[in-house]
Amino acid sequence: MPTLSPARLRAARAQAGLTQRQLAGRCGMTATAVCNWETGRVSPVPRIIGLLAMALDLAIPDLCESEHDELFELLDELDESRRRRALDHLTREVAAPSREAC
């Protein structure tokens, strides 16, 4: 399950030239929620991370903690078409509900 990186979210929002309120509006959230995510007080669920990524025109991994950096390095070695397919697959896997029994 992806874990949002508060620093990456803050940097991506700043890079996009958006205020917390503007980013919140794009996601249907509140500015307080964005503030809480950027400070690390609260971590959003994967669905919200997906909304943030779409609002910032980024891939979900661009906003997440870097525990899978080796995987992303390998993805960087792929050509653009294969990279997009792999990221699409990973995004679907992350967004899909767990099929494991409790």
mmCIF file with all atom_site columns, N, CA and C in Angstrom, residues 14-15 35 38 42 51 57 68 70-71 74 86 95 99-101:
data_model
loop_
_atom_site.group_PDB
_atom_site.id
_atom_site.type_symbol
_atom_site.label_atom_id
_atom_site.label_alt_id
_atom_site.label_comp_id
_atom_site.label_asym_id
_atom_site.label_entity_id
_atom_site.label_seq_id
_atom_site.pdbx_PDB_ins_code
_atom_site.Cartn_x
_atom_site.Cartn_y
_atom_site.Cartn_z
_atom_site.occupancy
_atom_site.B_iso_or_equiv
_atom_site.pdbx_formal_charge
_atom_site.auth_seq_id
_atom_site.auth_comp_id
_atom_site.auth_asym_id
_atom_site.auth_atom_id
_atom_site.pdbx_PDB_model_num
ATOM 1  N N  . ALA A 1 14  ? 3.898  22.939  -4.720  1.00 0.00 ? 14  ALA A N  1
ATOM 2  C CA . ALA A 1 14  ? 4.630  24.188  -4.973  1.00 0.00 ? 14  ALA A CA 1
ATOM 3  C C  . ALA A 1 14  ? 5.089  24.260  -6.428  1.00 0.00 ? 14  ALA A C  1
ATOM 4  N N  . GLN A 1 15  ? 5.583  23.151  -6.947  1.00 0.00 ? 15  GLN A N  1
ATOM 5  C CA . GLN A 1 15  ? 6.043  23.089  -8.347  1.00 0.00 ? 15  GLN A CA 1
ATOM 6  C C  . GLN A 1 15  ? 4.893  23.404  -9.300  1.00 0.00 ? 15  GLN A C  1
ATOM 7  N N  . CYS A 1 35  ? -3.324 20.441  4.292   1.00 0.00 ? 35  CYS A N  1
ATOM 8  C CA . CYS A 1 35  ? -2.345 20.877  5.299   1.00 0.00 ? 35  CYS A CA 1
ATOM 9  C C  . CYS A 1 35  ? -1.939 19.695  6.184   1.00 0.00 ? 35  CYS A C  1
ATOM 10 N N  . GLU A 1 38  ? 0.335  17.402  4.261   1.00 0.00 ? 38  GLU A N  1
ATOM 11 C CA . GLU A 1 38  ? 1.669  17.981  4.025   1.00 0.00 ? 38  GLU A CA 1
ATOM 12 C C  . GLU A 1 38  ? 2.514  18.031  5.289   1.00 0.00 ? 38  GLU A C  1
ATOM 13 N N  . VAL A 1 42  ? -1.729 13.461  9.238   1.00 0.00 ? 42  VAL A N  1
ATOM 14 C CA . VAL A 1 42  ? -2.665 12.445  8.772   1.00 0.00 ? 42  VAL A CA 1
ATOM 15 C C  . VAL A 1 42  ? -2.141 11.924  7.437   1.00 0.00 ? 42  VAL A C  1
ATOM 16 N N  . LEU A 1 51  ? -6.142 10.641  -6.252  1.00 0.00 ? 51  LEU A N  1
ATOM 17 C CA . LEU A 1 51  ? -6.754 11.925  -6.609  1.00 0.00 ? 51  LEU A CA 1
ATOM 18 C C  . LEU A 1 51  ? -5.724 13.049  -6.599  1.00 0.00 ? 51  LEU A C  1
ATOM 19 N N  . ASP A 1 57  ? -1.083 16.058  -11.900 1.00 0.00 ? 57  ASP A N  1
ATOM 20 C CA . ASP A 1 57  ? -0.597 15.477  -13.154 1.00 0.00 ? 57  ASP A CA 1
ATOM 21 C C  . ASP A 1 57  ? 0.692  14.687  -12.937 1.00 0.00 ? 57  ASP A C  1
ATOM 22 N N  . HIS A 1 68  ? 10.446 1.940   -2.543  1.00 0.00 ? 68  HIS A N  1
ATOM 23 C CA . HIS A 1 68  ? 10.586 1.129   -3.747  1.00 0.00 ? 68  HIS A CA 1
ATOM 24 C C  . HIS A 1 68  ? 11.471 1.812   -4.792  1.00 0.00 ? 68  HIS A C  1
ATOM 25 N N  . GLU A 1 70  ? 14.343 1.185   -5.910  1.00 0.00 ? 70  GLU A N  1
ATOM 26 C CA . GLU A 1 70  ? 14.980 0.271   -6.855  1.00 0.00 ? 70  GLU A CA 1
ATOM 27 C C  . GLU A 1 70  ? 14.027 -0.064  -8.001  1.00 0.00 ? 70  GLU A C  1
ATOM 28 N N  . LEU A 1 71  ? 12.762 -0.282  -7.687  1.00 0.00 ? 71  LEU A N  1
ATOM 29 C CA . LEU A 1 71  ? 11.763 -0.553  -8.718  1.00 0.00 ? 71  LEU A CA 1
ATOM 30 C C  . LEU A 1 71  ? 11.648 0.636   -9.669  1.00 0.00 ? 71  LEU A C  1
ATOM 31 N N  . LEU A 1 74  ? 14.478 0.825   -12.099 1.00 0.00 ? 74  LEU A N  1
ATOM 32 C CA . LEU A 1 74  ? 14.286 -0.122  -13.197 1.00 0.00 ? 74  LEU A CA 1
ATOM 33 C C  . LEU A 1 74  ? 13.258 0.398   -14.192 1.00 0.00 ? 74  LEU A C  1
ATOM 34 N N  . ALA A 1 86  ? 3.665  -0.353  -17.355 1.00 0.00 ? 86  ALA A N  1
ATOM 35 C CA . ALA A 1 86  ? 4.029  -0.855  -16.029 1.00 0.00 ? 86  ALA A CA 1
ATOM 36 C C  . ALA A 1 86  ? 3.426  0.016   -14.932 1.00 0.00 ? 86  ALA A C  1
ATOM 37 N N  . ALA A 1 95  ? -4.784 0.526   -6.510  1.00 0.00 ? 95  ALA A N  1
ATOM 38 C CA . ALA A 1 95  ? -6.146 1.027   -6.359  1.00 0.00 ? 95  ALA A CA 1
ATOM 39 C C  . ALA A 1 95  ? -7.169 -0.084  -6.169  1.00 0.00 ? 95  ALA A C  1
ATOM 40 N N  . ARG A 1 99  ? -8.036 -8.660  -2.204  1.00 0.00 ? 99  ARG A N  1
ATOM 41 C CA . ARG A 1 99  ? -8.849 -9.862  -2.366  1.00 0.00 ? 99  ARG A CA 1
ATOM 42 C C  . ARG A 1 99  ? -8.584 -10.868 -1.246  1.00 0.00 ? 99  ARG A C  1
ATOM 43 N N  . GLU A 1 100 ? -7.745 -10.508 -0.302  1.00 0.00 ? 100 GLU A N  1
ATOM 44 C CA . GLU A 1 100 ? -7.400 -11.421 0.778   1.00 0.00 ? 100 GLU A CA 1
ATOM 45 C C  . GLU A 1 100 ? -8.545 -11.499 1.776   1.00 0.00 ? 100 GLU A C  1
ATOM 46 N N  . ALA A 1 101 ? -8.729 -12.694 2.322   1.00 0.00 ? 101 ALA A N  1
ATOM 47 C CA . ALA A 1 101 ? -9.734 -12.873 3.356   1.00 0.00 ? 101 ALA A CA 1
ATOM 48 C C  . ALA A 1 101 ? -9.197 -12.346 4.676   1.00 0.00 ? 101 ALA A C  1
#
